[in-house]
Short mmCIF file of C-alpha atoms and ligand atoms in Angstrom, two decimals:
data_model
loop_
_atom_site.label_atom_id
_atom_site.label_comp_id
_atom_site.label_asym_id
_atom_site.label_seq_id
_atom_site.Cartn_x
_atom_site.Cartn_y
_atom_site.Cartn_z
CA MET O 1084 163.94 108.64 6.31
CA GLU O 1085 166.37 105.85 7.02
CA ALA O 1086 169.48 104.58 5.66
CA ASN O 1087 169.66 103.44 2.07
CA THR O 1088 166.60 104.58 1.02
CA PRO O 1089 165.23 103.85 -2.44
CA ARG O 1090 166.02 104.75 -5.73
CA PHE O 1091 163.56 105.64 -8.23
CA TYR O 1092 161.62 108.58 -6.04
CA PHE O 1093 159.76 110.13 -8.45
CA VAL O 1094 158.60 107.18 -10.38
CA PHE O 1095 155.18 107.10 -8.68
CA LEU O 1096 154.60 111.11 -9.23
CA SER O 1097 155.50 110.72 -13.20
CA LEU O 1098 152.84 108.16 -13.61
CA LEU O 1099 150.45 110.17 -11.44
CA LEU O 1100 150.81 113.41 -12.92
CA SER O 1101 148.98 114.75 -15.99
CA SER O 1102 150.02 117.62 -17.83
CA ARG O 1103 147.34 119.86 -16.89
CA PHE O 1104 149.14 122.25 -15.38
CA LEU O 1105 151.49 124.99 -17.10
CA VAL O 1106 155.01 125.60 -15.79
CA GLU O 1107 155.22 128.75 -14.22
CA GLY O 1108 157.71 131.53 -14.31
CA PHE O 1109 161.26 130.98 -12.73
CA SER O 1110 163.79 133.53 -12.47
CA GLY O 1111 166.72 131.50 -12.03
CA GLU O 1112 168.27 134.44 -10.27
CA GLU O 1113 170.61 133.93 -7.20
CA GLU O 1114 169.02 135.48 -4.23
CA GLU O 1115 170.40 137.29 -0.85
CA GLU O 1116 172.15 135.19 1.83
CA GLU O 1117 169.29 133.44 3.92
CA LYS O 1118 168.59 135.56 7.05
CA ASP O 1119 166.59 134.85 9.83
CA ILE O 1120 163.24 133.55 8.66
CA LYS O 1121 160.17 135.19 9.88
CA ILE O 1122 156.20 133.91 9.30
CA THR O 1123 155.99 137.02 6.90
CA ASP O 1124 158.45 135.07 4.24
CA PHE O 1125 155.59 133.10 3.49
CA PRO O 1126 152.82 134.03 1.35
CA HIS O 1127 149.30 134.72 2.74
CA GLY O 1128 147.43 131.30 3.65
CA PHE O 1129 150.70 129.30 3.37
CA VAL O 1130 149.93 126.58 6.39
CA PHE O 1131 151.96 125.18 9.01
CA GLY O 1132 151.78 122.28 11.00
CA VAL O 1133 153.11 119.22 12.87
CA SER O 1134 152.60 115.52 11.30
CA THR O 1135 152.26 112.45 13.35
CA SER O 1136 151.19 108.78 12.57
CA ALA O 1137 148.96 106.13 14.29
CA TYR O 1138 151.34 103.60 14.75
CA GLN O 1139 154.10 105.78 15.93
CA ILE O 1140 152.03 107.65 18.87
CA GLU O 1141 149.00 105.75 19.48
CA GLY O 1142 149.72 102.43 21.86
CA ALA O 1143 147.03 100.16 22.81
CA TYR O 1144 147.70 97.99 20.77
CA LEU O 1145 145.13 95.42 21.89
CA GLU O 1146 142.62 98.10 23.00
CA GLY O 1147 139.08 99.17 21.58
CA GLY O 1148 139.13 96.26 19.24
CA LYS O 1149 142.37 96.93 17.45
CA SER O 1150 143.69 93.67 15.83
CA LEU O 1151 147.57 92.98 15.66
CA ASN O 1152 149.16 95.03 12.87
CA ASN O 1153 152.34 93.83 10.95
CA TRP O 1154 154.72 96.25 13.50
CA ASP O 1155 153.36 94.73 16.52
CA VAL O 1156 154.23 90.93 15.07
CA PHE O 1157 157.47 92.23 13.19
CA SER O 1158 158.72 94.00 16.87
CA ARG O 1159 158.16 90.75 18.81
CA ILE O 1160 161.55 89.23 16.78
CA GLN O 1161 164.12 90.02 18.47
CA GLY O 1162 166.36 91.93 16.92
CA ASN O 1163 164.40 93.64 14.71
CA ILE O 1164 163.91 96.68 16.49
CA LYS O 1165 166.60 98.65 18.48
CA HIS O 1166 167.02 97.89 22.22
CA GLY O 1167 163.84 95.56 21.81
CA ASP O 1168 161.54 98.60 21.97
CA ASN O 1169 157.62 98.32 20.29
CA GLY O 1170 154.56 100.26 19.68
CA TYR O 1171 152.48 98.49 22.29
CA ILE O 1172 151.92 101.51 24.97
CA SER O 1173 154.24 104.15 22.46
CA VAL O 1174 153.33 107.31 23.73
CA ASP O 1175 149.68 106.33 24.77
CA ASP O 1176 148.29 108.86 22.32
CA TYR O 1177 144.76 106.74 21.79
CA HIS O 1178 143.87 107.77 25.91
CA ARG O 1179 145.74 111.08 25.56
CA TYR O 1180 144.55 112.62 22.19
CA LEU O 1181 142.55 115.31 24.08
CA GLU O 1182 145.52 116.48 25.46
CA ASP O 1183 147.91 116.00 22.90
CA THR O 1184 145.07 118.14 20.62
CA GLU O 1185 145.38 120.89 23.10
CA ILE O 1186 149.27 120.81 22.81
CA VAL O 1187 149.19 120.90 18.95
CA HIS O 1188 146.90 123.68 19.74
CA SER O 1189 149.17 125.84 22.00
CA LEU O 1190 151.74 125.91 18.86
CA GLY O 1191 149.41 127.87 17.07
CA VAL O 1192 149.80 125.84 14.25
CA LYS O 1193 146.55 125.31 11.63
CA ALA O 1194 147.05 122.06 10.66
CA TYR O 1195 147.71 118.67 11.79
CA ARG O 1196 148.51 115.65 9.90
CA LEU O 1197 148.03 112.31 11.28
CA SER O 1198 146.72 108.78 9.89
CA ILE O 1199 144.38 106.03 10.56
CA SER O 1200 145.45 102.64 12.34
CA TRP O 1201 143.94 100.03 9.72
CA SER O 1202 144.07 97.55 11.90
CA ARG O 1203 141.87 99.37 14.09
CA VAL O 1204 139.23 100.50 12.08
CA LEU O 1205 139.38 97.24 10.04
CA PRO O 1206 140.66 94.51 12.13
CA GLU O 1207 140.39 91.98 9.80
CA GLY O 1208 140.55 94.34 6.64
CA ARG O 1209 137.62 93.20 3.58
CA PHE O 1210 137.26 89.90 5.27
CA GLY O 1211 135.33 91.40 8.89
CA GLN O 1212 133.31 94.19 10.32
CA VAL O 1213 134.23 97.86 10.51
CA ASN O 1214 134.61 98.45 13.52
CA PRO O 1215 133.00 101.47 15.44
CA ALA O 1216 134.64 101.84 18.50
CA GLY O 1217 138.10 102.88 15.91
CA VAL O 1218 136.09 104.99 13.43
CA MET O 1219 134.64 106.48 16.58
CA PHE O 1220 138.32 107.43 17.71
CA TYR O 1221 139.56 108.92 14.98
CA SER O 1222 135.91 111.02 14.74
CA ASN O 1223 136.67 112.27 18.01
CA VAL O 1224 140.11 113.21 17.11
CA ILE O 1225 138.94 115.23 13.78
CA ASP O 1226 136.49 116.98 15.92
CA LYS O 1227 138.63 118.02 18.53
CA LEU O 1228 141.10 119.30 16.00
CA LEU O 1229 138.23 121.34 14.20
CA LEU O 1230 136.59 122.71 17.24
CA LYS O 1231 140.66 124.28 18.11
CA GLY O 1232 140.59 125.48 14.63
CA ILE O 1233 142.98 122.97 13.34
CA GLU O 1234 142.38 121.62 9.90
CA PRO O 1235 143.26 117.83 9.82
CA PHE O 1236 145.48 116.13 6.98
CA LEU O 1237 144.84 112.59 6.89
CA THR O 1238 147.02 110.34 5.91
CA ILE O 1239 145.21 106.91 4.96
CA HIS O 1240 148.05 104.19 5.32
CA HIS O 1241 151.22 105.19 7.36
CA HIS O 1242 153.19 101.69 7.13
CA ASP O 1243 150.73 99.37 9.28
CA LEU O 1244 148.53 97.15 8.12
CA PRO O 1245 146.43 94.64 9.61
CA GLN O 1246 147.92 91.19 10.49
CA GLU O 1247 145.25 89.67 8.67
CA LEU O 1248 146.04 90.68 5.40
CA GLU O 1249 149.99 89.76 5.49
CA ASP O 1250 148.66 86.35 6.61
CA ARG O 1251 146.28 85.80 4.13
CA TYR O 1252 147.71 86.35 1.31
CA GLY O 1253 151.33 88.67 1.59
CA ALA O 1254 149.80 91.62 1.82
CA TRP O 1255 151.43 94.51 -0.76
CA LEU O 1256 152.90 91.16 -2.47
CA SER O 1257 149.60 90.74 -3.79
CA PRO O 1258 147.18 92.44 -6.32
CA LEU O 1259 144.49 91.17 -3.63
CA MET O 1260 145.73 93.98 -1.54
CA GLN O 1261 144.69 96.89 -4.20
CA GLU O 1262 141.28 96.10 -3.25
CA ASP O 1263 142.05 95.71 0.47
CA PHE O 1264 143.27 99.12 0.44
CA VAL O 1265 140.12 100.70 -1.36
CA HIS O 1266 138.11 99.20 0.64
CA PHE O 1267 139.58 100.49 3.82
CA ALA O 1268 139.93 104.48 1.97
CA GLU O 1269 136.38 104.11 1.39
CA ILE O 1270 135.38 103.29 4.83
CA CYS O 1271 137.88 106.51 5.66
CA PHE O 1272 135.72 108.91 2.81
CA LYS O 1273 132.57 107.82 4.02
CA ASN O 1274 133.11 108.46 7.90
CA PHE O 1275 135.60 111.22 7.56
CA GLY O 1276 135.46 112.90 4.54
CA ASP O 1277 132.46 115.49 5.45
CA ARG O 1278 135.40 116.91 7.92
CA VAL O 1279 138.72 115.97 5.92
CA LYS O 1280 139.46 118.55 3.33
CA TYR O 1281 143.14 117.38 2.53
CA TRP O 1282 143.54 112.87 2.08
CA MET O 1283 147.02 111.67 1.33
CA THR O 1284 146.50 107.80 0.61
CA ILE O 1285 149.85 106.45 1.19
CA ASN O 1286 152.81 107.53 3.00
CA GLU O 1287 155.90 107.05 1.22
CA PRO O 1288 155.34 103.92 -0.58
CA ASN O 1289 159.07 104.36 -2.30
CA LEU O 1290 160.61 104.38 0.64
CA PHE O 1291 158.51 101.74 2.43
CA ALA O 1292 158.32 99.30 -0.56
CA ASN O 1293 162.61 99.19 -0.38
CA LEU O 1294 162.96 99.19 3.37
CA ALA O 1295 160.66 96.36 3.45
CA TYR O 1296 161.40 94.34 0.60
CA MET O 1297 164.74 95.11 -0.33
CA ASP O 1298 166.18 95.70 2.86
CA GLY O 1299 164.26 93.86 5.01
CA LYS O 1300 164.57 96.06 7.88
CA TYR O 1301 160.51 96.45 7.69
CA PRO O 1302 158.26 93.87 8.59
CA PRO O 1303 157.39 91.69 6.86
CA GLY O 1304 161.21 91.73 7.04
CA ARG O 1305 162.12 89.99 3.13
CA CYS O 1306 165.15 90.82 1.00
CA SER O 1307 167.61 88.89 -0.24
CA LEU O 1308 171.67 88.87 -1.00
CA PRO O 1309 173.48 91.33 -0.96
CA PHE O 1310 171.05 93.65 0.29
CA GLY O 1311 170.18 91.72 3.45
CA ASN O 1312 170.13 88.41 5.26
CA CYS O 1313 166.63 87.45 5.13
CA SER O 1314 165.18 84.14 5.11
CA VAL O 1315 162.82 84.42 2.31
CA GLY O 1316 162.80 87.52 -0.62
CA ASN O 1317 163.62 88.79 -3.61
CA SER O 1318 165.48 91.91 -3.03
CA ASP O 1319 165.66 92.96 -7.04
CA ILE O 1320 161.96 91.94 -7.80
CA GLU O 1321 159.93 92.26 -5.15
CA PRO O 1322 159.86 95.92 -4.23
CA LEU O 1323 159.35 96.79 -7.88
CA THR O 1324 155.64 94.58 -7.30
CA VAL O 1325 154.84 95.94 -3.89
CA MET O 1326 155.38 99.45 -5.34
CA HIS O 1327 153.37 98.79 -8.53
CA ASN O 1328 150.35 97.38 -5.78
CA MET O 1329 150.83 100.40 -4.14
CA LEU O 1330 150.31 102.60 -6.53
CA LEU O 1331 147.38 100.71 -8.52
CA ALA O 1332 145.60 100.55 -4.68
CA HIS O 1333 146.46 104.50 -4.27
CA ALA O 1334 144.82 105.34 -8.08
CA LYS O 1335 142.20 103.51 -7.04
CA ALA O 1336 141.67 104.69 -3.91
CA ALA O 1337 141.82 108.41 -5.77
CA LYS O 1338 139.61 107.81 -8.75
CA LEU O 1339 136.73 106.17 -6.05
CA TYR O 1340 137.08 109.55 -3.85
CA ARG O 1341 136.85 111.63 -6.69
CA ASP O 1342 133.99 109.83 -8.36
CA HIS O 1343 131.80 109.07 -5.29
CA PHE O 1344 133.22 111.69 -2.83
CA GLN O 1345 134.88 115.02 -3.72
CA ALA O 1346 132.58 115.61 -6.42
CA ILE O 1347 129.72 115.59 -4.34
CA ARG O 1348 131.03 117.72 -1.74
CA LEU O 1349 132.07 120.42 -4.14
CA PRO O 1350 131.71 123.52 -4.71
CA LYS O 1351 132.24 124.35 -1.00
CA GLN O 1352 133.48 121.05 0.47
CA GLY O 1353 135.53 119.64 -2.44
CA GLY O 1354 138.34 118.41 -1.05
CA SER O 1355 141.57 117.01 -2.56
CA ILE O 1356 143.63 114.00 -2.25
CA GLY O 1357 147.41 113.48 -2.94
CA ILE O 1358 150.25 110.78 -2.17
CA VAL O 1359 153.24 111.17 -0.25
CA VAL O 1360 157.04 110.56 -1.80
CA SER O 1361 160.07 109.92 0.59
CA ALA O 1362 161.96 113.08 -1.00
CA THR O 1363 165.92 112.94 -0.72
CA MET O 1364 167.69 115.14 -3.16
CA PHE O 1365 170.99 113.89 -4.60
CA GLU O 1366 174.09 115.51 -6.13
CA PRO O 1367 176.95 114.05 -8.06
CA LEU O 1368 179.68 112.70 -6.20
CA ARG O 1369 182.06 113.76 -8.38
CA ASP O 1370 182.48 116.30 -11.01
CA ASP O 1371 181.53 114.09 -13.88
CA PRO O 1372 179.02 114.18 -16.20
CA ILE O 1373 178.43 110.04 -15.14
CA ASP O 1374 177.67 111.25 -11.32
CA GLN O 1375 175.52 113.40 -12.67
CA GLU O 1376 173.50 111.03 -14.34
CA ALA O 1377 173.57 108.45 -11.28
CA ALA O 1378 172.13 111.44 -9.36
CA ASN O 1379 169.10 111.51 -11.86
CA ARG O 1380 168.68 107.76 -11.93
CA ALA O 1381 168.50 108.15 -8.22
CA SER O 1382 165.76 110.46 -8.27
CA LEU O 1383 164.38 108.89 -11.21
CA ASP O 1384 163.69 111.47 -13.47
CA PRO O 1385 160.45 110.58 -15.19
CA LEU O 1386 159.55 111.71 -18.83
CA LEU O 1387 156.48 110.12 -19.42
CA PHE O 1388 153.20 110.18 -17.85
CA GLY O 1389 150.91 107.26 -17.44
CA ASP O 1390 153.83 104.78 -17.84
CA TYR O 1391 157.07 103.99 -16.18
CA PRO O 1392 159.69 105.74 -17.41
CA PRO O 1393 161.31 104.31 -20.21
CA GLU O 1394 164.88 104.52 -18.53
CA MET O 1395 163.33 102.55 -16.08
CA ARG O 1396 162.25 99.88 -18.18
CA HIS O 1397 165.53 99.85 -20.04
CA TYR O 1398 167.53 98.73 -16.85
CA LEU O 1399 164.97 97.00 -15.18
CA GLY O 1400 163.53 95.05 -18.09
CA SER O 1401 160.64 92.13 -17.71
CA ASN O 1402 161.14 92.45 -13.49
CA LEU O 1403 159.08 95.25 -14.03
CA PRO O 1404 155.45 95.07 -13.90
CA CYS O 1405 152.94 96.42 -16.61
CA PHE O 1406 149.93 98.58 -16.70
CA SER O 1407 146.98 97.88 -18.24
CA PRO O 1408 145.98 100.50 -20.88
CA GLU O 1409 142.99 100.66 -18.23
CA GLU O 1410 145.15 100.99 -15.30
CA THR O 1411 147.25 103.60 -17.21
CA LYS O 1412 143.92 105.73 -17.77
CA TYR O 1413 142.90 106.55 -14.00
CA ILE O 1414 146.69 106.38 -12.77
CA GLU O 1415 147.50 109.66 -14.36
CA GLY O 1416 146.56 112.46 -12.69
CA SER O 1417 145.40 110.82 -10.15
CA ILE O 1418 146.94 113.33 -7.26
CA ASP O 1419 145.60 116.97 -6.98
CA PHE O 1420 149.36 117.71 -4.76
CA ILE O 1421 152.30 116.23 -3.83
CA ALA O 1422 152.82 115.70 -0.19
CA VAL O 1423 156.90 115.63 0.16
CA ASN O 1424 158.67 114.07 3.11
CA HIS O 1425 162.18 115.73 2.89
CA TYR O 1426 164.91 115.86 5.22
CA THR O 1427 168.21 115.46 3.65
CA THR O 1428 170.50 115.20 0.51
CA LEU O 1429 172.96 112.41 -0.40
CA TYR O 1430 175.73 112.19 -2.75
CA ALA O 1431 175.30 109.94 -5.89
CA LYS O 1432 178.15 107.89 -7.80
CA ASP O 1433 177.63 106.05 -11.09
CA CYS O 1434 177.95 102.01 -10.63
CA LEU O 1435 177.36 101.67 -14.73
CA HIS O 1436 180.05 102.55 -15.86
CA SER O 1437 182.35 102.47 -12.28
CA ASN O 1438 182.92 99.45 -9.88
CA CYS O 1439 180.46 99.58 -7.38
CA THR O 1440 179.74 97.15 -4.32
CA ALA O 1441 176.89 96.14 -1.74
CA GLY O 1442 174.05 96.01 -4.22
CA ALA O 1443 174.96 99.31 -5.73
CA ASP O 1444 175.48 97.74 -9.38
CA HIS O 1445 171.66 96.39 -9.51
CA ALA O 1446 169.19 97.91 -11.43
CA ILE O 1447 166.61 97.90 -8.42
CA LYS O 1448 169.30 100.23 -7.11
CA GLY O 1449 169.30 102.47 -9.91
CA TYR O 1450 173.36 101.59 -10.68
CA ALA O 1451 173.90 104.52 -7.89
CA TYR O 1452 175.83 104.45 -4.77
CA ILE O 1453 174.68 106.76 -2.58
CA THR O 1454 177.03 108.03 0.64
CA GLY O 1455 176.37 110.93 2.53
CA GLU O 1456 180.54 111.53 2.25
CA ARG O 1457 183.08 112.97 0.21
CA ASP O 1458 186.55 112.71 0.41
CA GLY O 1459 186.30 111.95 4.66
CA VAL O 1460 183.77 114.91 4.69
CA PHE O 1461 179.94 114.75 4.99
CA ILE O 1462 177.81 116.38 3.22
CA GLY O 1463 176.53 118.53 5.81
CA GLU O 1464 176.23 118.03 10.00
CA PRO O 1465 175.40 114.12 10.82
CA THR O 1466 172.37 113.90 12.62
CA GLY O 1467 170.91 111.08 15.04
CA MET O 1468 169.29 109.36 11.94
CA PRO O 1469 171.49 107.36 9.61
CA GLU O 1470 172.65 109.07 6.56
CA CYS O 1471 170.99 111.97 7.33
CA TYR O 1472 172.66 115.08 7.45
CA VAL O 1473 171.69 118.85 7.71
CA VAL O 1474 171.73 120.28 3.92
CA PRO O 1475 169.37 123.21 4.11
CA ARG O 1476 169.93 124.36 0.61
CA GLY O 1477 168.56 120.59 -0.39
CA MET O 1478 165.03 121.87 0.59
CA GLU O 1479 165.11 124.32 -2.05
CA ASN O 1480 167.09 122.05 -4.71
CA ILE O 1481 163.99 119.15 -4.05
CA VAL O 1482 161.05 121.58 -4.31
CA ASP O 1483 162.44 123.41 -7.21
CA TYR O 1484 163.04 119.79 -8.63
CA LEU O 1485 159.62 118.80 -8.13
CA LYS O 1486 158.74 122.49 -9.69
CA LYS O 1487 160.18 121.84 -12.99
CA ARG O 1488 159.60 118.31 -13.31
CA TYR O 1489 155.86 118.14 -12.40
CA HIS O 1490 154.61 121.51 -14.28
CA ASN O 1491 153.98 123.30 -10.77
CA MET O 1492 151.86 121.53 -9.00
CA PRO O 1493 150.33 122.25 -5.84
CA MET O 1494 152.75 120.90 -2.59
CA PHE O 1495 152.67 120.72 0.62
CA VAL O 1496 156.00 119.52 2.49
CA THR O 1497 154.41 117.04 5.00
CA GLU O 1498 157.49 116.23 6.90
CA ASN O 1499 160.84 117.65 7.43
CA GLY O 1500 162.63 117.22 11.07
CA TYR O 1501 165.97 116.56 12.91
CA ALA O 1502 167.22 113.36 14.80
CA SER O 1503 168.99 114.44 17.84
CA LEU O 1504 172.26 112.49 18.57
CA GLU O 1505 172.30 110.00 20.92
CA LEU O 1506 174.90 111.40 22.79
CA GLN O 1507 173.64 114.70 23.44
CA ASP O 1508 170.39 112.37 24.54
CA ALA O 1509 172.87 111.11 27.11
CA GLN O 1510 171.91 114.44 29.35
CA MET O 1511 168.07 115.33 30.05
CA LYS O 1512 168.99 118.80 29.92
CA ASN O 1513 170.00 118.47 26.46
CA LEU O 1514 167.48 116.88 24.82
CA LEU O 1515 165.02 119.60 26.20
CA HIS O 1516 167.49 122.40 25.00
CA ASP O 1517 166.98 121.16 21.13
CA SER O 1518 168.89 124.26 19.96
CA LYS O 1519 169.93 122.19 16.94
CA ARG O 1520 166.43 121.28 15.75
CA ILE O 1521 165.78 125.08 15.50
CA GLU O 1522 168.57 125.99 13.77
CA PHE O 1523 167.46 123.05 11.55
CA HIS O 1524 164.01 124.24 10.83
CA LYS O 1525 165.04 127.70 10.31
CA ALA O 1526 167.88 126.95 7.94
CA TYR O 1527 165.53 124.76 5.75
CA LEU O 1528 162.46 127.00 6.46
CA ALA O 1529 164.69 130.07 4.83
CA PHE O 1530 165.51 127.84 1.68
CA LEU O 1531 161.86 126.94 1.47
CA ALA O 1532 160.67 130.18 1.38
CA ARG O 1533 163.46 131.28 -1.17
CA ALA O 1534 161.93 128.51 -3.39
CA ILE O 1535 158.30 129.77 -2.77
CA ARG O 1536 159.83 133.11 -4.05
CA LYS O 1537 161.08 132.01 -6.93
CA GLY O 1538 157.76 130.73 -7.58
CA ALA O 1539 157.05 127.14 -6.73
CA ASP O 1540 153.93 126.30 -5.68
CA VAL O 1541 154.06 125.18 -2.44
CA ARG O 1542 150.87 125.72 0.18
CA GLY O 1543 152.44 124.35 3.61
CA TYR O 1544 155.43 122.94 6.16
CA PHE O 1545 154.78 120.10 8.83
CA VAL O 1546 157.36 119.70 11.48
CA TRP O 1547 157.97 115.77 11.96
CA THR O 1548 157.10 115.51 14.76
CA LEU O 1549 154.65 116.89 17.81
CA MET O 1550 156.28 114.69 20.37
CA ASP O 1551 159.37 112.16 20.31
CA ASP O 1552 157.87 109.01 19.36
CA PHE O 1553 157.80 105.30 18.53
CA GLU O 1554 160.28 105.77 15.29
CA TRP O 1555 160.07 102.09 13.94
CA ILE O 1556 163.53 100.09 13.78
CA SER O 1557 165.22 103.00 15.76
CA GLY O 1558 162.44 102.66 18.52
CA TYR O 1559 162.63 105.83 21.26
CA ARG O 1560 165.99 106.49 21.38
CA MET O 1561 165.76 108.56 17.87
CA ARG O 1562 164.06 111.65 18.88
CA LEU O 1563 162.14 113.83 16.34
CA GLY O 1564 159.66 115.89 18.60
CA MET O 1565 159.44 119.06 19.60
CA TYR O 1566 157.95 117.61 23.01
CA TYR O 1567 160.02 114.97 25.02
CA VAL O 1568 157.69 112.63 26.42
CA HIS O 1569 159.01 110.93 29.37
CA PRO O 1570 159.19 107.04 29.61
CA GLN O 1571 157.61 106.56 32.70
CA THR O 1572 155.23 109.14 32.98
CA LEU O 1573 154.35 109.61 29.84
CA ASN O 1574 154.31 113.51 30.40
CA ARG O 1575 154.40 115.70 27.24
CA ILE O 1576 157.63 118.33 28.32
CA PRO O 1577 158.43 121.25 25.86
CA LYS O 1578 161.24 121.38 24.34
CA LEU O 1579 163.25 124.55 23.35
CA SER O 1580 161.88 124.15 19.91
CA ALA O 1581 158.19 124.02 20.67
CA GLN O 1582 158.64 127.49 22.06
CA TRP O 1583 160.63 128.40 19.01
CA TYR O 1584 157.69 127.03 16.70
CA GLU O 1585 155.11 128.78 19.10
CA GLY O 1586 156.98 131.91 18.73
CA PHE O 1587 157.88 132.02 15.40
CA LEU O 1588 154.04 131.34 14.51
CA SER O 1589 152.97 133.70 16.56
CA SER O 1590 155.25 136.02 14.94
CA ASN O 1591 156.53 137.56 18.29
CA GLY O 1592 159.96 137.09 16.66
CA LEU O 1593 161.14 134.47 19.37
CA ASN O 1594 163.91 132.59 18.20
CA ASN O 1595 166.46 130.39 19.90
CA LYS O 1596 168.69 133.09 21.05
CA GLU O 1597 165.63 134.95 22.72
CA ALA O 1598 164.05 131.72 24.17
CA THR O 1599 165.33 131.44 27.88
CA ASN O 1600 166.53 128.51 29.80
CA ALA O 1601 164.79 130.06 32.42
CA SER O 1602 161.42 129.19 30.94
CA LEU O 1603 162.88 125.42 30.88
CA LEU O 1604 163.75 125.26 34.44
CA LYS O 1605 160.44 124.25 35.88
CA ASP O 1606 160.19 120.96 33.81
CA GLU O 1607 163.75 119.96 33.88
CA ASN O 1608 163.71 119.63 37.27
CA ALA O 1609 160.52 117.78 37.17
CA ILE O 1610 162.00 115.16 34.97
CA VAL O 1611 165.64 114.99 36.31
CA SER O 1612 164.55 113.96 39.29
CA GLU O 1613 163.57 111.14 38.05
CA PRO O 1614 165.36 107.73 37.38
CA VAL O 1615 166.18 108.09 33.69
CA ASN O 1616 165.22 105.00 31.58
CA GLU O 1617 165.37 106.08 27.82
CA THR O 1618 163.25 103.26 26.50
CA ALA O 1619 159.32 102.80 27.64
CA GLU O 1620 159.46 99.48 29.40
CA ILE O 1621 156.26 97.44 28.39
C1 LIG I 2286 158.25 108.80 7.91
C2 LIG I 2286 157.75 108.85 9.66
C3 LIG I 2286 158.87 108.77 10.14
C4 LIG I 2286 160.21 109.52 9.72
C5 LIG I 2286 161.80 109.75 10.53
C6 LIG I 2286 159.76 109.66 7.66
O1 LIG I 2286 160.53 108.77 6.66
O2 LIG I 2286 157.23 108.81 7.05
O3 LIG I 2286 157.15 107.61 9.95
O4 LIG I 2286 158.94 108.80 11.59
O5 LIG I 2286 160.68 109.49 8.56
O6 LIG I 2286 161.93 108.72 10.58
#
C-alpha cells in the first residue's frame, strides 16, 4: 500500500472471474457493536497466517547464484529509496530461514505466505538456466514449514524480477514478459507443486503498474507530468500496457497450472490458484452522488466478465489494449480465489464535473481525486504509511463489496497490517510496545468476522508482516512487523503484537491489556544498551 494508489482496482477481477458462483444470502442486518475479538468468532477451519515477500526479507542479493534484480539496480540510484536503504542484506532471511520458520511456528499460525525471488530461481529469465541453489533454497523453506505443520501460500511474483528482462525488452512493458512469467511459473509448479496447495500468481498488479509506470516511484521509475518528473515514460498509457501484460501473464500461468498440474494432483492434492489485489476501500468525499460515482470509478466496478468494463473503455478509449477472443476465453474464470490486500479506506471526489488538479482529472486516475481528509479531519487515525489511516469498518466494506460483486468467490485476506509512526519509533521501548498495532488488528479482525457472519466466504487472514523488513521505497524505518529486527545484530525480537497474536491464536485470552510489560523487559534491555542505528548499513 502506498500513497496515491491506483484507480481501477478491480478491473482484474472482472476479467478473471466467471459467473459460476451463486450469490449467497445476505441479511444486511446491522449487528451489535464490535466486541473484543476472539478466535472463536471465526469459522472452523479459518486459516490465520503471516505474510512476507522474498525481496523484503531475504538479502543475500548476489549469493547462491542469484542475479541482480530490478530493486538491486533501482536502489543504487540516490534518492530512490529513503535514507539510501537497499535490500542487499535486508534481514538476512536467506541465511536465517530456519530461525524464521521457528518464529512463525512459535506464533501458532497455520499458514505462511512467502514469495519466490525470480532472479534467484531464474537469474536470466528464459534466457538462461534454472539455478539449482535457488530451487533448493525454496524447497528447504517449504519442507521446513510443512514439517512444522504450516501451510505455505506461495506468491510467484511479488514486485521483484531479473534485471536482465528489464534490460532486454523493458520487462512488463513488453508482451514478451508474459512468456517469461509463464516459464517462471512452470518452474515453480514443477519444483514446488507437490507440496504447495495455494498459489498466487502476481502480487498487486494494479498497485505495481501505477507505482512503477504512473508515479515512477518503483522500478523502472517511468512516468510523465503531472504525475511525476521522470526522464522517460508515459503515465497515461504505460500502466495500462503493464496491467494488460500482467493480466495475460497471470491467465496463461493459471491455464498451465490447471491443464498440467492442478488436474493431475486431484483429487487429494489439487491446489488452487489466485491473484493478489491491492484493495483499498473508497467512500464519497461529499454527500453527493457524483462523489459516489467517483468512488465506484476508483474501485472500478466491473460489470462484464471477460473484457474490460465498458466504463473503462469509454474513458480510456484507444489507450486501453484489447483482448483477442482467444485471450478472453482463458482469462475468464482464471482464479479459484481472490487474495485481498487491505490496509485502508480513502475518500473519493469526482473530477468529471468538478475541478481537480494533480492528475486526478486524467482518465488513468478514473477522474477521481483521492484523499484521506475531509474538512480538515482525517478519515481515521494516521499511520506510519503515507495515505494509510486506521479505518476498521473498511475491512467489512471491502469484503462485502467483493462478495457482492464477484458472486461470493472464496477470499483470503493476504495482507493487513499497521505501520508504526516514525515519531514513536524514536524510542526503542515504543517499538516493542506496539499496542497500536494490536488495536489495529483486533479492530480489523472484528469487522472481518462481521463480514463473514453476514455470509462472505473469507477463508483466511494473514498479518503483514512477520518482522520489520525492507519496505520498498520507504526503506527500513517504516515498520509493520510483529518482530523487531536489530539493525546490527539482525536479532529478531518479539514485539507485544507477536505476543498478542500468539495469545489470540491459542485462545488463552491474552490481549494487549494482559500482555505484561515485564515479559518484554529482557529483550528491551538487550537492545537499548546497543547503539540505535535504525538503518541497516551496508
Ligand atoms: C505490499 C507489500 C508491502 C505492504 C506495506 C503491500 O502493498 O504487497 O509488499 O510491504 O504493502 O507497504
